[in-house]
Structures are given as C-alpha cells and as structure tokens.
Short mmCIF file of C-alpha atoms and ligand atoms in Angstrom, two decimals:
data_model
loop_
_atom_site.label_atom_id
_atom_site.label_comp_id
_atom_site.label_asym_id
_atom_site.label_seq_id
_atom_site.Cartn_x
_atom_site.Cartn_y
_atom_site.Cartn_z
CA UNK A 10 -163.50 -175.12 5.52
CA UNK A 11 -159.69 -174.29 6.75
CA UNK A 12 -157.05 -175.97 4.79
CA UNK A 13 -154.15 -176.60 7.53
CA UNK A 14 -151.00 -177.05 5.55
CA UNK A 15 -148.04 -178.60 7.13
CA UNK A 16 -144.62 -177.01 6.56
CA UNK A 17 -142.91 -177.67 9.89
CA UNK A 18 -140.36 -178.85 8.03
CA UNK A 19 -139.59 -175.97 5.61
CA UNK A 20 -141.70 -174.14 3.00
CA UNK A 21 -143.10 -176.55 0.22
CA UNK A 22 -143.97 -175.46 -3.03
CA UNK A 23 -147.10 -177.37 -3.84
CA UNK A 24 -148.65 -175.81 -0.49
CA UNK A 25 -147.06 -172.12 -1.29
CA UNK A 26 -149.12 -172.43 -4.81
CA UNK A 27 -152.66 -173.24 -2.86
CA UNK A 28 -151.96 -170.76 -0.26
CA UNK A 29 -150.94 -167.96 -2.83
CA UNK A 30 -154.01 -168.60 -5.12
CA UNK A 31 -156.53 -167.99 -2.04
CA UNK A 32 -154.55 -164.79 -1.31
CA UNK A 33 -155.07 -163.80 -5.00
CA UNK A 34 -158.61 -164.60 -4.47
CA UNK A 35 -159.40 -162.68 -1.57
CA UNK A 36 -159.16 -165.21 0.85
CA UNK A 37 -157.50 -165.22 4.36
CA UNK A 38 -154.76 -167.35 5.01
CA UNK A 39 -152.76 -167.48 8.31
CA UNK A 40 -148.93 -168.01 8.12
CA UNK A 41 -146.17 -168.19 10.32
CA UNK A 42 -143.35 -165.26 10.68
CA UNK A 43 -140.34 -165.05 12.69
CA UNK A 44 -141.96 -162.77 15.21
CA UNK A 45 -145.75 -164.09 15.68
CA UNK A 46 -148.20 -165.89 13.08
CA UNK A 47 -150.38 -163.27 10.78
CA UNK A 48 -153.73 -163.47 9.66
CA UNK A 49 -152.96 -162.52 5.83
CA UNK A 50 -155.02 -161.37 3.07
CA UNK A 51 -154.14 -159.48 -0.15
CA UNK A 52 -153.23 -155.50 1.52
CA UNK A 53 -154.07 -153.90 -1.86
CA UNK A 54 -157.80 -155.60 -2.40
CA UNK A 55 -160.05 -153.52 0.44
CA UNK A 56 -162.62 -156.41 0.56
CA UNK A 57 -160.15 -159.13 1.24
CA UNK A 58 -158.78 -156.61 4.07
CA UNK A 59 -162.13 -156.15 5.37
CA UNK A 60 -162.38 -159.68 6.36
CA UNK A 61 -159.56 -159.58 8.49
CA UNK A 62 -161.18 -157.08 10.64
CA UNK A 63 -164.37 -159.12 10.62
CA UNK A 64 -162.68 -162.57 11.69
CA UNK A 65 -160.41 -160.62 14.36
CA UNK A 66 -163.23 -158.54 15.60
CA UNK A 67 -160.49 -156.02 14.94
CA UNK A 68 -161.50 -152.33 15.10
CA UNK A 69 -161.48 -150.77 11.93
CA UNK A 70 -159.36 -148.08 13.14
CA UNK A 71 -156.53 -150.13 13.96
CA UNK A 72 -154.17 -150.34 10.89
CA UNK A 73 -152.59 -153.16 9.10
CA UNK A 74 -149.34 -154.01 8.38
CA UNK A 75 -148.35 -154.63 4.73
CA UNK A 76 -145.74 -157.61 4.26
CA UNK A 77 -143.37 -157.21 1.29
CA UNK A 78 -140.40 -159.41 -0.18
CA UNK A 79 -138.73 -157.09 -2.18
CA UNK A 80 -137.28 -153.31 -0.65
CA UNK A 81 -138.52 -152.12 -4.32
CA UNK A 82 -142.15 -152.72 -3.41
CA UNK A 83 -142.06 -150.03 -0.85
CA UNK A 84 -142.65 -147.72 -3.22
CA UNK A 85 -145.83 -148.93 -4.35
CA UNK A 86 -147.10 -148.71 -1.12
CA UNK A 87 -145.25 -145.44 -0.13
CA UNK A 88 -144.51 -141.70 -1.03
CA UNK A 89 -142.29 -139.37 -0.08
CA UNK A 90 -139.64 -142.22 1.36
CA UNK A 91 -136.74 -140.68 3.63
CA UNK A 92 -133.40 -141.69 3.56
CA UNK A 93 -133.69 -142.95 6.73
CA UNK A 94 -136.36 -145.48 5.57
CA UNK A 95 -133.75 -146.67 3.06
CA UNK A 96 -130.89 -147.15 5.61
CA UNK A 97 -133.49 -148.92 7.97
CA UNK A 98 -134.92 -151.09 5.29
CA UNK A 99 -131.32 -152.06 4.17
CA UNK A 100 -130.15 -152.79 7.27
CA UNK A 101 -132.68 -154.57 9.13
CA UNK A 102 -135.11 -156.52 6.18
CA UNK A 103 -135.99 -158.93 6.48
CA UNK A 104 -136.61 -158.69 10.10
CA UNK A 105 -138.97 -157.72 12.88
CA UNK A 106 -139.01 -153.95 11.89
CA UNK A 107 -142.12 -151.81 10.46
CA UNK A 108 -142.18 -148.47 8.99
CA UNK A 109 -144.64 -146.17 9.01
CA UNK A 110 -144.62 -144.17 5.72
CA UNK A 111 -146.88 -141.28 4.06
CA UNK A 112 -149.23 -144.24 1.75
CA UNK A 113 -149.78 -143.69 -1.85
CA UNK A 114 -153.59 -143.37 -2.73
CA UNK A 115 -153.26 -146.76 -4.23
CA UNK A 116 -153.22 -148.18 -1.06
CA UNK A 117 -156.91 -149.11 0.31
CA UNK A 118 -157.64 -147.13 3.36
CA UNK A 119 -159.36 -150.44 5.04
CA UNK A 120 -155.70 -151.51 5.29
CA UNK A 121 -154.23 -148.34 6.74
CA UNK A 122 -157.36 -147.89 9.47
CA UNK A 123 -158.43 -144.84 7.89
CA UNK A 124 -155.05 -143.21 7.69
CA UNK A 125 -153.32 -141.56 5.39
CA UNK A 126 -149.79 -143.51 6.39
CA UNK A 127 -149.11 -147.07 5.81
CA UNK A 128 -146.79 -149.75 7.75
CA UNK A 129 -144.39 -151.62 5.73
CA UNK A 130 -142.46 -154.84 6.73
CA UNK A 131 -140.43 -157.21 5.37
CA UNK A 132 -140.79 -160.29 7.25
CA UNK A 133 -137.45 -163.45 7.63
CA UNK A 134 -139.57 -166.45 7.82
CA UNK A 135 -138.88 -168.81 4.55
CA UNK A 136 -142.64 -169.73 4.48
CA UNK A 137 -143.60 -165.83 5.05
CA UNK A 138 -141.34 -164.80 1.81
CA UNK A 139 -141.99 -167.61 -0.09
CA UNK A 140 -146.33 -167.01 0.33
CA UNK A 141 -145.57 -163.42 -0.50
CA UNK A 142 -143.75 -163.98 -3.45
CA UNK A 143 -146.04 -166.52 -5.07
CA UNK A 144 -148.91 -164.55 -4.30
CA UNK A 145 -147.40 -161.49 -6.23
CA UNK A 146 -149.22 -159.04 -4.00
CA UNK A 147 -148.27 -157.35 -0.50
CA UNK A 148 -149.79 -159.18 2.36
CA UNK A 149 -151.60 -157.35 4.93
CA UNK A 150 -151.32 -159.98 8.26
CA UNK A 151 -152.32 -158.79 11.53
CA UNK A 152 -151.29 -161.13 14.72
CA UNK A 153 -153.53 -163.79 13.98
CA UNK A 154 -155.53 -164.33 17.04
CA UNK A 155 -158.66 -163.04 17.96
CA UNK A 156 -158.27 -159.09 18.51
CA UNK A 157 -157.63 -158.86 22.52
CA UNK A 158 -156.22 -162.17 23.02
CA UNK A 159 -152.62 -163.15 23.25
CA UNK A 160 -150.41 -163.35 20.05
CA UNK A 161 -150.23 -166.28 18.54
CA UNK A 162 -146.88 -168.15 18.69
CA UNK A 163 -147.39 -171.77 17.27
CA UNK A 164 -149.75 -173.11 14.91
CA UNK A 165 -152.04 -174.57 17.55
CA UNK A 166 -152.79 -171.03 18.92
CA UNK A 167 -154.36 -169.95 15.48
CA UNK A 168 -156.19 -173.53 15.24
CA UNK A 169 -157.60 -172.23 18.74
CA UNK A 170 -159.00 -168.91 17.27
CA UNK A 171 -160.03 -169.71 13.56
CA UNK A 172 -160.43 -173.43 12.72
CA UNK A 173 -163.22 -173.50 10.53
CA UNK A 174 -163.23 -169.45 10.22
CA UNK A 175 -160.73 -168.84 7.56
CA UNK A 176 -159.64 -170.51 4.51
CA UNK A 177 -155.74 -171.58 5.16
CA UNK A 178 -153.70 -172.32 8.11
CA UNK A 179 -149.84 -172.89 7.37
CA UNK A 180 -148.49 -174.52 9.96
CA UNK A 181 -144.70 -173.54 10.36
CA UNK A 182 -143.82 -174.96 14.34
CA UNK A 183 -143.52 -172.38 16.85
CA UNK A 184 -142.02 -168.70 15.84
CA UNK A 185 -138.35 -167.91 16.81
CA UNK A 186 -138.86 -163.95 17.97
CA UNK A 187 -142.29 -164.82 19.68
CA UNK A 188 -143.63 -160.49 20.11
CA UNK A 189 -144.31 -158.62 17.28
CA UNK A 190 -142.35 -156.14 14.87
CA UNK A 191 -140.62 -152.94 16.36
CA UNK A 192 -142.95 -150.34 14.48
CA UNK A 193 -141.35 -146.92 13.79
CA UNK A 194 -142.85 -143.81 12.85
CA UNK A 195 -140.62 -141.98 10.20
CA UNK A 196 -143.72 -139.31 9.02
CA UNK A 197 -142.51 -137.04 11.57
CA UNK A 198 -139.37 -134.94 12.19
CA UNK A 199 -137.53 -137.37 14.21
CA UNK A 200 -137.65 -140.88 13.93
CA UNK A 201 -140.78 -142.47 16.75
CA UNK A 202 -141.21 -145.30 18.68
CA UNK A 203 -144.52 -146.63 18.02
CA UNK A 204 -144.81 -149.67 19.60
CA UNK A 205 -141.73 -151.69 21.09
CA UNK A 206 -140.94 -155.19 19.40
CA UNK A 207 -138.53 -157.80 18.12
CA UNK A 208 -135.49 -155.72 16.79
CA UNK A 209 -134.45 -153.87 19.85
CA UNK A 210 -134.71 -150.12 19.92
CA UNK A 211 -130.56 -149.77 20.32
CA UNK A 212 -130.00 -151.65 17.16
CA UNK A 213 -132.10 -148.63 15.49
CA UNK A 214 -130.12 -146.20 17.28
CA UNK A 215 -127.24 -147.28 16.01
CA UNK A 216 -128.27 -146.67 12.43
CA UNK A 217 -130.40 -143.59 12.98
CA UNK A 218 -129.77 -141.71 16.31
CA UNK A 219 -132.08 -140.71 19.15
CA UNK A 220 -135.38 -141.75 18.48
CA UNK A 221 -138.27 -141.03 20.31
CA UNK A 222 -140.53 -143.01 22.09
CA UNK A 223 -144.44 -142.38 21.74
CA UNK A 224 -145.71 -142.22 25.68
CA UNK A 225 -148.69 -144.71 24.94
CA UNK A 226 -145.42 -147.21 24.70
CA UNK A 227 -145.09 -147.22 28.27
CA UNK A 228 -149.10 -147.07 29.13
CA UNK A 229 -149.30 -143.28 29.85
CA UNK A 230 -153.03 -141.89 28.29
CA UNK A 231 -152.58 -139.83 25.45
CA UNK A 232 -153.56 -138.53 21.93
CA UNK A 233 -153.60 -142.06 20.40
CA UNK A 234 -154.07 -140.31 17.01
CA UNK A 235 -150.76 -141.62 15.79
CA UNK A 236 -150.16 -145.04 17.37
CA UNK A 237 -153.39 -146.31 16.88
CA UNK A 238 -153.50 -149.78 18.19
CA UNK A 239 -152.22 -148.53 21.43
CA UNK A 240 -155.89 -147.50 22.87
CA UNK A 241 -157.44 -151.24 22.89
CA UNK A 242 -156.90 -153.98 25.40
CA UNK A 243 -154.16 -156.06 24.25
CA UNK A 244 -152.92 -159.62 24.96
CA UNK A 245 -155.52 -160.37 27.54
CA UNK A 246 -156.25 -163.92 29.05
CA UNK A 247 -159.53 -164.26 30.91
CA UNK A 248 -157.44 -164.60 34.40
CA UNK A 249 -156.52 -161.21 35.86
CA UNK A 250 -152.63 -160.64 35.47
CA UNK A 251 -150.60 -158.71 37.56
CA UNK A 252 -146.61 -158.01 36.90
CA UNK A 253 -144.33 -157.92 39.57
CA UNK A 254 -141.70 -155.67 39.13
CA UNK A 255 -138.18 -155.03 41.05
CA UNK A 256 -134.90 -156.14 41.79
CA UNK A 257 -134.69 -160.31 41.03
CA UNK A 258 -134.35 -160.71 44.88
CA UNK A 259 -137.33 -158.72 45.98
CA UNK A 260 -139.44 -159.68 43.07
CA UNK A 261 -139.18 -163.53 43.93
CA UNK A 262 -139.94 -163.01 47.53
CA UNK A 263 -143.03 -160.48 46.79
CA UNK A 264 -144.07 -163.27 44.08
CA UNK A 265 -144.29 -165.68 46.89
CA UNK A 266 -146.18 -163.46 49.60
CA UNK A 267 -148.97 -162.45 46.70
CA UNK A 268 -149.12 -166.03 45.94
CA UNK A 269 -150.14 -166.82 49.70
CA UNK A 270 -152.35 -164.16 49.80
CA UNK A 271 -154.28 -164.58 46.60
CA UNK A 272 -154.62 -168.29 47.85
CA UNK A 273 -155.54 -167.54 51.05
CA UNK A 274 -158.25 -165.34 49.59
CA UNK A 275 -159.41 -169.01 47.70
CA UNK A 276 -158.03 -168.00 44.27
CA UNK A 277 -156.02 -170.28 42.19
CA UNK A 278 -152.86 -168.56 40.78
CA UNK A 279 -150.11 -169.56 38.04
CA UNK A 280 -146.55 -167.80 37.68
CA UNK A 281 -144.59 -166.68 34.63
CA UNK A 282 -141.46 -166.15 35.78
CA UNK A 283 -137.52 -166.35 35.25
CA UNK A 284 -136.84 -168.15 38.84
CA UNK A 285 -138.84 -171.09 40.47
CA UNK A 286 -142.08 -170.69 42.29
CA UNK A 287 -145.01 -172.94 44.21
CA UNK A 288 -148.13 -171.87 42.47
CA UNK A 289 -151.06 -173.67 41.29
CA UNK A 290 -149.51 -173.25 37.50
CA UNK A 291 -146.27 -172.47 36.75
CA UNK A 292 -144.43 -171.45 33.19
CA UNK A 293 -140.55 -170.88 33.40
CA UNK A 294 -140.02 -167.84 31.12
CA UNK A 295 -136.18 -168.61 30.72
CA UNK A 296 -133.34 -166.83 31.65
CA UNK A 297 -132.70 -164.13 29.21
CA UNK A 298 -135.00 -161.10 27.74
CA UNK A 299 -134.78 -163.26 24.07
CA UNK A 300 -136.39 -166.05 25.68
CA UNK A 301 -138.76 -164.36 27.98
CA UNK A 302 -139.82 -162.92 24.48
CA UNK A 303 -140.26 -166.27 22.71
CA UNK A 304 -141.92 -167.89 25.76
CA UNK A 305 -144.57 -164.98 26.89
CA UNK A 306 -147.81 -165.52 24.80
CA UNK A 307 -147.65 -169.18 25.13
CA UNK A 308 -146.77 -168.57 29.14
CA UNK A 309 -150.25 -166.47 29.24
CA UNK A 310 -152.31 -168.84 26.68
CA UNK A 311 -151.26 -172.08 28.38
CA UNK A 312 -151.44 -170.74 32.17
CA UNK A 313 -155.15 -169.27 31.13
CA UNK A 314 -155.86 -172.85 29.80
CA UNK A 315 -155.69 -174.20 33.43
CA UNK A 316 -158.09 -172.48 34.76
CA UNK A 317 -156.39 -170.00 37.03
CA UNK A 318 -157.87 -166.97 38.35
CA UNK A 319 -154.84 -164.94 38.99
CA UNK A 320 -151.81 -164.81 36.36
CA UNK A 321 -148.37 -163.33 38.48
CA UNK A 322 -145.89 -162.37 35.67
CA UNK A 323 -142.18 -161.54 37.02
CA UNK A 324 -140.93 -158.28 35.16
CA UNK A 325 -138.12 -158.08 33.22
CA UNK A 326 -134.95 -155.28 32.82
CA UNK A 327 -136.05 -152.91 29.73
CA UNK A 328 -132.71 -153.40 27.45
CA UNK A 329 -132.89 -154.94 24.51
CA UNK A 330 -136.12 -157.49 24.11
CA UNK A 331 -136.88 -156.59 27.55
CA UNK A 332 -138.70 -153.18 26.51
CA UNK A 333 -141.00 -155.41 24.29
CA UNK A 334 -141.58 -157.55 26.50
CA UNK A 335 -142.52 -155.46 29.61
CA UNK A 336 -145.17 -153.48 27.18
CA UNK A 337 -147.10 -156.57 25.96
CA UNK A 338 -146.94 -157.84 29.61
CA UNK A 339 -148.13 -153.86 31.24
CA UNK A 340 -151.15 -154.47 28.49
CA UNK A 341 -151.94 -157.70 29.58
CA UNK A 342 -152.15 -156.53 33.20
CA UNK A 343 -154.41 -153.43 32.16
CA UNK A 344 -151.10 -151.83 33.80
CA UNK A 345 -151.79 -153.67 37.11
CA UNK A 346 -148.30 -153.42 38.21
CA UNK A 347 -146.68 -154.33 42.08
CA UNK A 348 -143.58 -152.90 42.82
CA UNK A 349 -141.42 -155.45 44.87
P1 LIG B 407 -150.17 -156.56 14.58
O1 LIG B 407 -150.29 -156.56 12.99
O2 LIG B 407 -151.92 -156.79 15.36
O3 LIG B 407 -149.49 -156.50 15.16
O4 LIG B 407 -151.13 -154.69 14.89
C1 LIG B 407 -150.25 -153.66 13.88
C2 LIG B 407 -149.83 -152.36 14.22
O5 LIG B 407 -149.36 -151.58 13.86
C3 LIG B 407 -151.20 -151.60 15.07
O6 LIG B 407 -151.72 -151.98 16.04
C4 LIG B 407 -150.19 -150.22 14.84
O7 LIG B 407 -149.63 -149.87 16.14
C5 LIG B 407 -149.12 -150.65 14.21
N1 LIG B 407 -149.75 -149.64 12.86
C6 LIG B 407 -149.95 -150.05 11.57
N2 LIG B 407 -150.29 -148.98 10.89
C7 LIG B 407 -149.78 -148.34 11.43
C8 LIG B 407 -149.88 -146.93 10.93
N3 LIG B 407 -150.30 -146.27 9.94
N4 LIG B 407 -149.79 -145.89 11.40
C9 LIG B 407 -149.13 -146.09 12.75
N5 LIG B 407 -149.17 -147.31 13.59
C10 LIG B 407 -150.01 -147.94 12.38
MG1 LIG B 408 -151.90 -158.04 17.04
#
C-alpha cells in the first residue's frame, strides 16, 4: 500500500513524522527536492538501500546520493575531507551540488554502488530537509523514476511509476530546478565534474578554479569506472528522441524540415522547443536555460503520453543550466544529434 501525503502547501509536521518513521523502519519514501523527486531510504541500512535498487530496476553498480541536513553529518559518511569540500559545502549547501569523497566503512557498499567513495548533498527543499531531520539518518535518494525513464519533476510522475510499489509518496508539487544535482568528484588531485546539473559549473569554478570535465559528460565513451551512472540508458521516453543543435534560426528551419519529412513517412511527431512549431504535439520549453531545465522532463513525459513516434528537441546553449539540459537531452536521444 502506498500512502500519498499532500504537502503542496508546505511541510506538515504530522505527515513528515509518518514518513520519517517509515524511513527509520527501512521503508521507501518518495519526496520532493529542489532538483527532482527522490526515492528515499536510510542510507546507513544496506537492506533498505537495496530496496531502492529493486523498486527502480536500477543496476547495482549505479551509486546513490546520501542526503543530509547538517554540514557536520558529512564527517559521518566521508573521511579525508579536503578543504575544497568544506568550501563548496559552505557556499552551496543547501543546494543542487553533490560532492564525491572517500567513504567511511560504516556506509554500506550497497549505497555506494560497491565503490569506496560516497556521494553527499544537502538539498534545498523544506520538505526534504524536514524529512531527513526527523528521520535522524542520512537519506539515500536517487531520482524517483523507474530506471531509464525521465526523472520525476512532479508527484504525478512518481505516482505513475511507483504507486502500489513503495510505502509513501510526499506530494510537494512541481520541483523548482527540474534537473538533478551537479556531481563533483573531489577524490582526485583536481575537482572533476561527473555530472552537470542544477548548480552551474561557472558558479563552482568561481570558488575552486578550473574544474575538469569527465569525457562521459559530453557523451564520449570512455572508462566509466569514475562516472558509474554514465554508462546506462537514461531519461528515455518510448518515442525516439532527436536533438537539433545550431544557431536559433537554422534550428527553427531544420526542425520544420524534419517534421515534414517524418510526417511524409507516416510518423507522428512531437516537438519540444523554445520557438513555436506546428506538429502533432508541441511543448514549449521556455525562453531561458533555467526554464528549459524546469520543463525538460515534464516535456519528455507528456509528449510521450500523446503517443508520438518521434520527439524532436531543440538544443540549448551549453552555458549555465544549458550544460545540464544538453547532457540530459543527448542521453535521452541516445546521442542522436542533428546539426542544423
Ligand atoms: P541519481 O540519484 O539517479 O541522479 O543518480 C546518482 C548519480 O550520482 C549516479 O548515477 C552517479 O552519476 C553519481 N554518483 C553517486 N555516487 C557516486 C560515487 N560514489 N562516485 C561517482 N559518482 C557517484
Ligand atoms: Mg536518476
């Protein structure tokens, strides 16, 4: 049985108490964060964390992020915490930044996907923070979607994927950022970007200087040992996705050409873009990369639901949140990119 708790008007003590008790008892609770909805369990309980993998159908070597509510909790999860980690945490927590550090032995290797490193973040959402504080334990929470599907940015997406399969879903309305956290590995000599996300790389570089970018971020196939999440199919709706990149004018034209071509071949076409297009289904992404990030996963889910065969997505400039948006779009497209 799944309890759905309505907190669209904000965190509610009693509901959080119920959900926190479930977490302490090794159960699964989906909850909103500022990035996307998370599927949470006690990060220090290997059996509870294992249930996250089972519910999502997530490969066991794709590690989870442990969510905390006080900066000091970092020391219970990680050892050898460098100065840069404290600096980043002080500046950007609570917020959409995940830090990868050497893991303490007390962190179950189920949670870390078998690695000796642990990923930690403090989310900036009152419901997430309230839940973690009342649970009294770090909460492991990957995105609350069936593995491979677009991440959930509203409770209805979580209900679609998990109703009847987990103990509790907290409905906190739409998530404000819309893409997952930025993941930075601090276990090497230089900070390494493993996943672009809700905190722009430019902001991080203002604090720690130049950050190296893992080649998998741009879709290059390499040794994936350091970026375990990267090798799996991600964010993919049932429809085929194509990303069109280039200057705004050229992209607009190219999208129209593709719509015509697909339709001539009897295919139904959906478009998600920053300009208007006539297609079988259309989702407006917004003007800025922030808006595109907020709308991205909803657009993929909703266009897919219309039953289109192909989704054409307009690429965005890889600045600010644009880097995260393009990373998700390229993965959704299985790296099928058309240059206008
Ligand atoms: P999700 O919560 O579904 O967004 O996935 C969490 C992602 O965080 C993983 O897919 C990895 O990319 C990253 N991650 C978590 N833990 C680690 C770790 N110990 N080392 C490297 N990357 C990690
Ligand atoms: Mg995910």
